[in-house]
């Protein structure tokens, strides 16, 4: 269990970083927190011969509120930065809570938001809540930058639309919105250090008891984090009731396509989606952003 | 009750700080892997990628060419004597010769200038295999068409046990009610924090091995045997050990391979397993398939029990023959019945070998029996605690398999657990989704017979008082693997000598400098090593009082010593310090030294397997747990656990309760989360701490650890064990709490969330179908 030899670069500007990635080509990988790349390299699952560390790019580290744009989370923000951010506590506590349910404290201190997204693991805990909150991400390459809705960022397990030979994910933007509540419920097999068996995030816009808008995103039950649009349609424009939420849970299960693996059977996961969707909706409707 | 009651003790019975607490907390404690020696090489073992294959050829030439590779060895370079726990089942070689029998079996080893080069060398060894069909299902291992794993063991039967006490069939005929249930256990792994390490070095014909071991003596015995050395030319010692739980009781291969490599290179060689290799080496819990039939009278009094078990032993015997006997033998301890039949088949499979894990063979059958008993109680409408009290063993009784039980306060444990858990207020009255369960357990305080055939005493100790009397050193072969035996034995030494704990030093677990002791297993050290230590301390005390008598011109029998102060019994004004008397003793008579040894009395019956389970004394415990079940997801939240123990006199209350917490942690892991899983080719799917889920601090319930008064005449000051016994009730206790909460029984371990979910779903479907 040894890291193989590799060249190490720590560029001091984003431009330099993009140019390096471009020049190095497929033999390079970006290194942020290293909680995934280094582990995979030790296990021989990845064998880049060059690592481009982003650690000197201090501009990617902050979490800010920019009026008109929304909450901007730098790609190098760690999970514990999310957990402890006063800006998120004030506006989207649900994101802090979701981050707090990830992995364990050591990993939360090292792992970054950008790394979590680019890894594109179907069971990742951040994408569902960020998608439910309509997040977009910014990708910067040597030829310029582009904004991509997070909802269309993931293309399969460990696959996303980023160009690995030149693009760097720099930020996540949670736009200004009138959502009134959001939450993420993770179901793991113990209280710390467990990957999700299923996860459900929801965001709702309530007008009294009427659901004006709803976004539901499921984790760990589809090749990518997936919107449960059929379930959203069940809800929109209706006065909420326990029966309605149960109906949405049924519809959400129909949007899932889980696999059976070491953590749970497909049948179990479908049932979890049913229950978790109902519970998450009720929580977001009645408790706000939690 | 004895006359030496608690208030008489100056040192024992107090929660003194652990003797090694400072070193461990500040990180200065050196574990085996931290040791470095001049010229030391690093060694690794090449293991089999196949569950079952014939070795056609091994080509090490490419590996040998790599710069920094100092030796590459195979079976051709190593002794080929087979080893294992008992001569009838010596079935394992240092390196495989003709076949590999599980994924992880030892094929070759390398010694290199650094760790990194080891991995390059391992990758360069070319082994040609002929892959054979593998036996992966223990329930079919004995079928006629299955491949043969060991030529010497037809139909893959490693051991077959048939024991019969009383007349079970007649008991069933007489019974008011007879019930049969089947339960399945899980393969779990000890998962000690510290990975196994061994550093071996030769000086001429003498071999020294630093090892993370539970028993330097047992390692010394097997290493000497393998290499044809007198035991005096093999020194095995340990520094600090980060947990063993049974997995460090037998040589792992690291010691043998390291000794071969060190001899060839003439340099010290450090061998070690990483986490995945630890799982592959295994020697953890056997998966048992357990069918129990019990007959009771109309009051729920047990008349007879038939235990019919199969256990998956994996590829080798390891310590498993003892495990197989323990599985049945320990069932007779907690409840009184006269008729007992035990049938066991331990089968070979092409999976990692299983061995001794905390509770050795007993925890899964205990889970099964406690679940089975709750089923019977429910069928008869008897409260679960009540049926246990009606059957609870009483002191000074003998089990049907001839274990003599002296002290036994199981009934008091049950009554106290009922009291402090609020059982009467809760049972049947808890809100939906909540349940309360009970289970009991009992364990040996040391095995009545040695781990291998020998007439050596089980424990020995020596105390040397410092020349100026300001310190005393205890020399013991007992092995502190984290449980705190160094602390407890120093307390016992100080108590027996009339000295203070703070002035005690200890040299332990070194076959060259300390007297023989079998080591840390079968929960034996407090009683057995403690008995030797007490004897040594009393010998020091006698000599000290003789010298004091000369100094004071008093008859020695009128003097006593306590906590470092010598005084006249009837004239407490007449005093000397322990130190000044000890110094005078040295000046006038030479070293002040005491020695002691312990051999248990002859125990048990004469039938085949009779020694397994014998012990001078048995601990007893009752546990009650309260759980909350999420009806939709099956998630189990354990709210509270109440553990009430009868473990004799307590030497160090803090360490005792820590043992209960630790045992509960392990029991809980095995009950709900832990399971080593394999793919269809016998490869482990979760040989890591991410997917082999131990509980975390966040998963732990509130733990209430309590005691009942108890004193066992077989132990020094009345002590008994606690370390393993506390693991026993937990699995059954949780199963019974889930049963109480939801009315569903999960009949296999672990009691995972998904299994609970499935059981609830099936129950709903049954109800819907009417």
PDB file of C-alpha atoms in Angstrom, chain B residues 350-482:
ATOM      1  CA  UNK B 350     -11.648 -22.688   1.338  1.00  0.00           C
ATOM      2  CA  UNK B 351     -12.139 -19.555   3.406  1.00  0.00           C
ATOM      3  CA  UNK B 352      -9.792 -17.927   5.937  1.00  0.00           C
ATOM      4  CA  UNK B 353      -9.302 -20.077   9.030  1.00  0.00           C
ATOM      5  CA  UNK B 354     -11.319 -19.223  12.123  1.00  0.00           C
ATOM      6  CA  UNK B 355     -10.018 -19.352  15.671  1.00  0.00           C
ATOM      7  CA  UNK B 356     -10.515 -17.854  19.084  1.00  0.00           C
ATOM      8  CA  UNK B 357     -12.365 -14.587  19.457  1.00  0.00           C
ATOM      9  CA  UNK B 358     -13.468 -12.977  22.727  1.00  0.00           C
ATOM     10  CA  UNK B 359     -15.818 -15.478  24.318  1.00  0.00           C
ATOM     11  CA  UNK B 360     -14.282 -18.347  22.325  1.00  0.00           C
ATOM     12  CA  UNK B 361     -17.028 -20.387  20.704  1.00  0.00           C
ATOM     13  CA  UNK B 362     -19.624 -19.432  23.282  1.00  0.00           C
ATOM     14  CA  UNK B 363     -21.187 -16.118  22.120  1.00  0.00           C
ATOM     15  CA  UNK B 364     -23.120 -17.407  19.099  1.00  0.00           C
ATOM     16  CA  UNK B 365     -24.587 -20.441  20.896  1.00  0.00           C
ATOM     17  CA  UNK B 366     -25.422 -18.094  23.766  1.00  0.00           C
ATOM     18  CA  UNK B 367     -27.274 -15.799  21.344  1.00  0.00           C
ATOM     19  CA  UNK B 368     -29.108 -18.814  19.976  1.00  0.00           C
ATOM     20  CA  UNK B 369     -30.012 -20.195  23.382  1.00  0.00           C
ATOM     21  CA  UNK B 370     -31.173 -16.871  24.817  1.00  0.00           C
ATOM     22  CA  UNK B 371     -33.355 -16.284  21.740  1.00  0.00           C
ATOM     23  CA  UNK B 372     -34.666 -19.854  21.933  1.00  0.00           C
ATOM     24  CA  UNK B 373     -35.482 -19.410  25.637  1.00  0.00           C
ATOM     25  CA  UNK B 374     -37.429 -16.222  24.915  1.00  0.00           C
ATOM     26  CA  UNK B 375     -39.432 -18.103  22.295  1.00  0.00           C
ATOM     27  CA  UNK B 376     -40.254 -20.747  24.895  1.00  0.00           C
ATOM     28  CA  UNK B 377     -41.125 -18.120  27.499  1.00  0.00           C
ATOM     29  CA  UNK B 378     -43.456 -16.428  25.052  1.00  0.00           C
ATOM     30  CA  UNK B 379     -45.142 -19.707  24.097  1.00  0.00           C
ATOM     31  CA  UNK B 380     -45.733 -20.503  27.766  1.00  0.00           C
ATOM     32  CA  UNK B 381     -46.675 -16.949  28.770  1.00  0.00           C
ATOM     33  CA  UNK B 382     -43.811 -16.567  31.222  1.00  0.00           C
ATOM     34  CA  UNK B 383     -41.910 -13.320  31.691  1.00  0.00           C
ATOM     35  CA  UNK B 384     -38.386 -13.603  30.188  1.00  0.00           C
ATOM     36  CA  UNK B 385     -36.627 -12.618  33.407  1.00  0.00           C
ATOM     37  CA  UNK B 386     -38.873 -14.912  35.427  1.00  0.00           C
ATOM     38  CA  UNK B 387     -38.060 -17.975  33.297  1.00  0.00           C
ATOM     39  CA  UNK B 388     -34.373 -17.205  33.709  1.00  0.00           C
ATOM     40  CA  UNK B 389     -34.648 -16.820  37.460  1.00  0.00           C
ATOM     41  CA  UNK B 390     -36.507 -20.132  37.660  1.00  0.00           C
ATOM     42  CA  UNK B 391     -33.679 -21.867  35.840  1.00  0.00           C
ATOM     43  CA  UNK B 392     -30.703 -19.854  37.065  1.00  0.00           C
ATOM     44  CA  UNK B 393     -27.728 -21.828  38.300  1.00  0.00           C
ATOM     45  CA  UNK B 394     -27.082 -21.791  42.029  1.00  0.00           C
ATOM     46  CA  UNK B 395     -23.734 -21.730  43.815  1.00  0.00           C
ATOM     47  CA  UNK B 396     -21.920 -24.972  44.630  1.00  0.00           C
ATOM     48  CA  UNK B 397     -23.503 -26.966  41.831  1.00  0.00           C
ATOM     49  CA  UNK B 398     -22.137 -29.174  39.083  1.00  0.00           C
ATOM     50  CA  UNK B 399     -23.173 -28.946  35.430  1.00  0.00           C
ATOM     51  CA  UNK B 400     -24.189 -32.074  33.499  1.00  0.00           C
ATOM     52  CA  UNK B 401     -20.807 -31.941  31.740  1.00  0.00           C
ATOM     53  CA  UNK B 402     -19.086 -31.949  35.131  1.00  0.00           C
ATOM     54  CA  UNK B 403     -18.022 -28.341  35.600  1.00  0.00           C
ATOM     55  CA  UNK B 404     -17.927 -27.517  39.284  1.00  0.00           C
ATOM     56  CA  UNK B 405     -19.345 -24.072  39.967  1.00  0.00           C
ATOM     57  CA  UNK B 406     -18.421 -22.507  43.310  1.00  0.00           C
ATOM     58  CA  UNK B 407     -19.692 -18.967  43.525  1.00  0.00           C
ATOM     59  CA  UNK B 408     -22.681 -18.058  41.363  1.00  0.00           C
ATOM     60  CA  UNK B 409     -24.884 -15.020  41.844  1.00  0.00           C
ATOM     61  CA  UNK B 410     -26.742 -15.223  38.536  1.00  0.00           C
ATOM     62  CA  UNK B 411     -30.094 -14.936  40.246  1.00  0.00           C
ATOM     63  CA  UNK B 412     -28.957 -11.781  42.034  1.00  0.00           C
ATOM     64  CA  UNK B 413     -27.672 -10.416  38.714  1.00  0.00           C
ATOM     65  CA  UNK B 414     -31.064 -10.987  37.098  1.00  0.00           C
ATOM     66  CA  UNK B 415     -32.929  -9.430  40.004  1.00  0.00           C
ATOM     67  CA  UNK B 416     -30.693  -6.392  40.062  1.00  0.00           C
ATOM     68  CA  UNK B 417     -30.895  -5.979  36.272  1.00  0.00           C
ATOM     69  CA  UNK B 418     -34.686  -6.154  36.540  1.00  0.00           C
ATOM     70  CA  UNK B 419     -34.583  -3.502  39.233  1.00  0.00           C
ATOM     71  CA  UNK B 420     -32.211  -0.949  37.707  1.00  0.00           C
ATOM     72  CA  UNK B 421     -33.578  -1.244  34.179  1.00  0.00           C
ATOM     73  CA  UNK B 422     -37.138  -0.585  35.320  1.00  0.00           C
ATOM     74  CA  UNK B 423     -38.136  -3.882  33.666  1.00  0.00           C
ATOM     75  CA  UNK B 424     -41.451  -4.237  35.473  1.00  0.00           C
ATOM     76  CA  UNK B 425     -42.545  -0.735  34.515  1.00  0.00           C
ATOM     77  CA  UNK B 426     -41.420  -1.182  30.918  1.00  0.00           C
ATOM     78  CA  UNK B 427     -42.114  -4.767  29.855  1.00  0.00           C
ATOM     79  CA  UNK B 428     -45.227  -4.737  27.670  1.00  0.00           C
ATOM     80  CA  UNK B 429     -45.823  -1.059  28.405  1.00  0.00           C
ATOM     81  CA  UNK B 430     -43.353   0.690  26.138  1.00  0.00           C
ATOM     82  CA  UNK B 431     -44.536   2.868  23.243  1.00  0.00           C
ATOM     83  CA  UNK B 432     -44.716   1.354  19.771  1.00  0.00           C
ATOM     84  CA  UNK B 433     -41.326   0.579  18.286  1.00  0.00           C
ATOM     85  CA  UNK B 434     -39.602   0.236  21.631  1.00  0.00           C
ATOM     86  CA  UNK B 435     -38.635  -3.011  23.283  1.00  0.00           C
ATOM     87  CA  UNK B 436     -36.732  -4.426  26.200  1.00  0.00           C
ATOM     88  CA  UNK B 437     -34.790  -7.678  26.270  1.00  0.00           C
ATOM     89  CA  UNK B 438     -32.734  -9.759  28.635  1.00  0.00           C
ATOM     90  CA  UNK B 439     -30.001 -12.342  28.296  1.00  0.00           C
ATOM     91  CA  UNK B 440     -27.372 -13.954  30.493  1.00  0.00           C
ATOM     92  CA  UNK B 441     -23.872 -15.266  30.137  1.00  0.00           C
ATOM     93  CA  UNK B 442     -21.122 -17.078  31.958  1.00  0.00           C
ATOM     94  CA  UNK B 443     -17.463 -17.611  31.255  1.00  0.00           C
ATOM     95  CA  UNK B 444     -14.357 -19.351  32.534  1.00  0.00           C
ATOM     96  CA  UNK B 445     -11.830 -17.566  34.749  1.00  0.00           C
ATOM     97  CA  UNK B 446      -8.961 -19.269  32.986  1.00  0.00           C
ATOM     98  CA  UNK B 447      -8.912 -22.651  31.297  1.00  0.00           C
ATOM     99  CA  UNK B 448      -8.489 -25.592  33.637  1.00  0.00           C
ATOM    100  CA  UNK B 449      -5.954 -27.228  31.304  1.00  0.00           C
ATOM    101  CA  UNK B 450      -2.970 -25.765  29.400  1.00  0.00           C
ATOM    102  CA  UNK B 451      -3.165 -24.618  25.785  1.00  0.00           C
ATOM    103  CA  UNK B 452      -0.839 -27.483  24.800  1.00  0.00           C
ATOM    104  CA  UNK B 453      -0.029 -30.705  26.592  1.00  0.00           C
ATOM    105  CA  UNK B 454       2.442 -29.947  29.413  1.00  0.00           C
ATOM    106  CA  UNK B 455       2.769 -30.234  33.171  1.00  0.00           C
ATOM    107  CA  UNK B 456       4.114 -26.706  33.614  1.00  0.00           C
ATOM    108  CA  UNK B 457       2.327 -24.544  36.161  1.00  0.00           C
ATOM    109  CA  UNK B 458      -0.158 -22.183  34.494  1.00  0.00           C
ATOM    110  CA  UNK B 459       1.362 -19.063  35.968  1.00  0.00           C
ATOM    111  CA  UNK B 460       4.439 -17.997  37.884  1.00  0.00           C
ATOM    112  CA  UNK B 461       5.725 -14.744  39.308  1.00  0.00           C
ATOM    113  CA  UNK B 462       8.719 -13.262  41.035  1.00  0.00           C
ATOM    114  CA  UNK B 463       9.079 -10.055  43.019  1.00  0.00           C
ATOM    115  CA  UNK B 464      12.392  -8.369  43.655  1.00  0.00           C
ATOM    116  CA  UNK B 465      12.400  -5.560  46.203  1.00  0.00           C
ATOM    117  CA  UNK B 466      14.835  -2.764  45.331  1.00  0.00           C
ATOM    118  CA  UNK B 467      17.981  -2.619  47.403  1.00  0.00           C
ATOM    119  CA  UNK B 468      17.051   0.630  49.136  1.00  0.00           C
ATOM    120  CA  UNK B 469      13.443  -0.375  49.514  1.00  0.00           C
ATOM    121  CA  UNK B 470      12.041   2.497  47.468  1.00  0.00           C
ATOM    122  CA  UNK B 471      10.686   0.253  44.726  1.00  0.00           C
ATOM    123  CA  UNK B 472       9.819  -3.330  43.968  1.00  0.00           C
ATOM    124  CA  UNK B 473       9.695  -5.020  40.581  1.00  0.00           C
ATOM    125  CA  UNK B 474       7.178  -7.682  39.645  1.00  0.00           C
ATOM    126  CA  UNK B 475       8.410 -10.169  37.055  1.00  0.00           C
ATOM    127  CA  UNK B 476       5.538 -11.979  35.410  1.00  0.00           C
ATOM    128  CA  UNK B 477       4.895 -13.797  32.179  1.00  0.00           C
ATOM    129  CA  UNK B 478       1.362 -12.405  32.179  1.00  0.00           C
ATOM    130  CA  UNK B 479       0.569 -10.333  29.102  1.00  0.00           C
ATOM    131  CA  UNK B 480      -0.964  -6.872  29.173  1.00  0.00           C
ATOM    132  CA  UNK B 481      -2.575  -6.375  25.771  1.00  0.00           C
ATOM    133  CA  UNK B 482      -4.438  -3.245  26.813  1.00  0.00           C
TER     134      UNK B 482
END
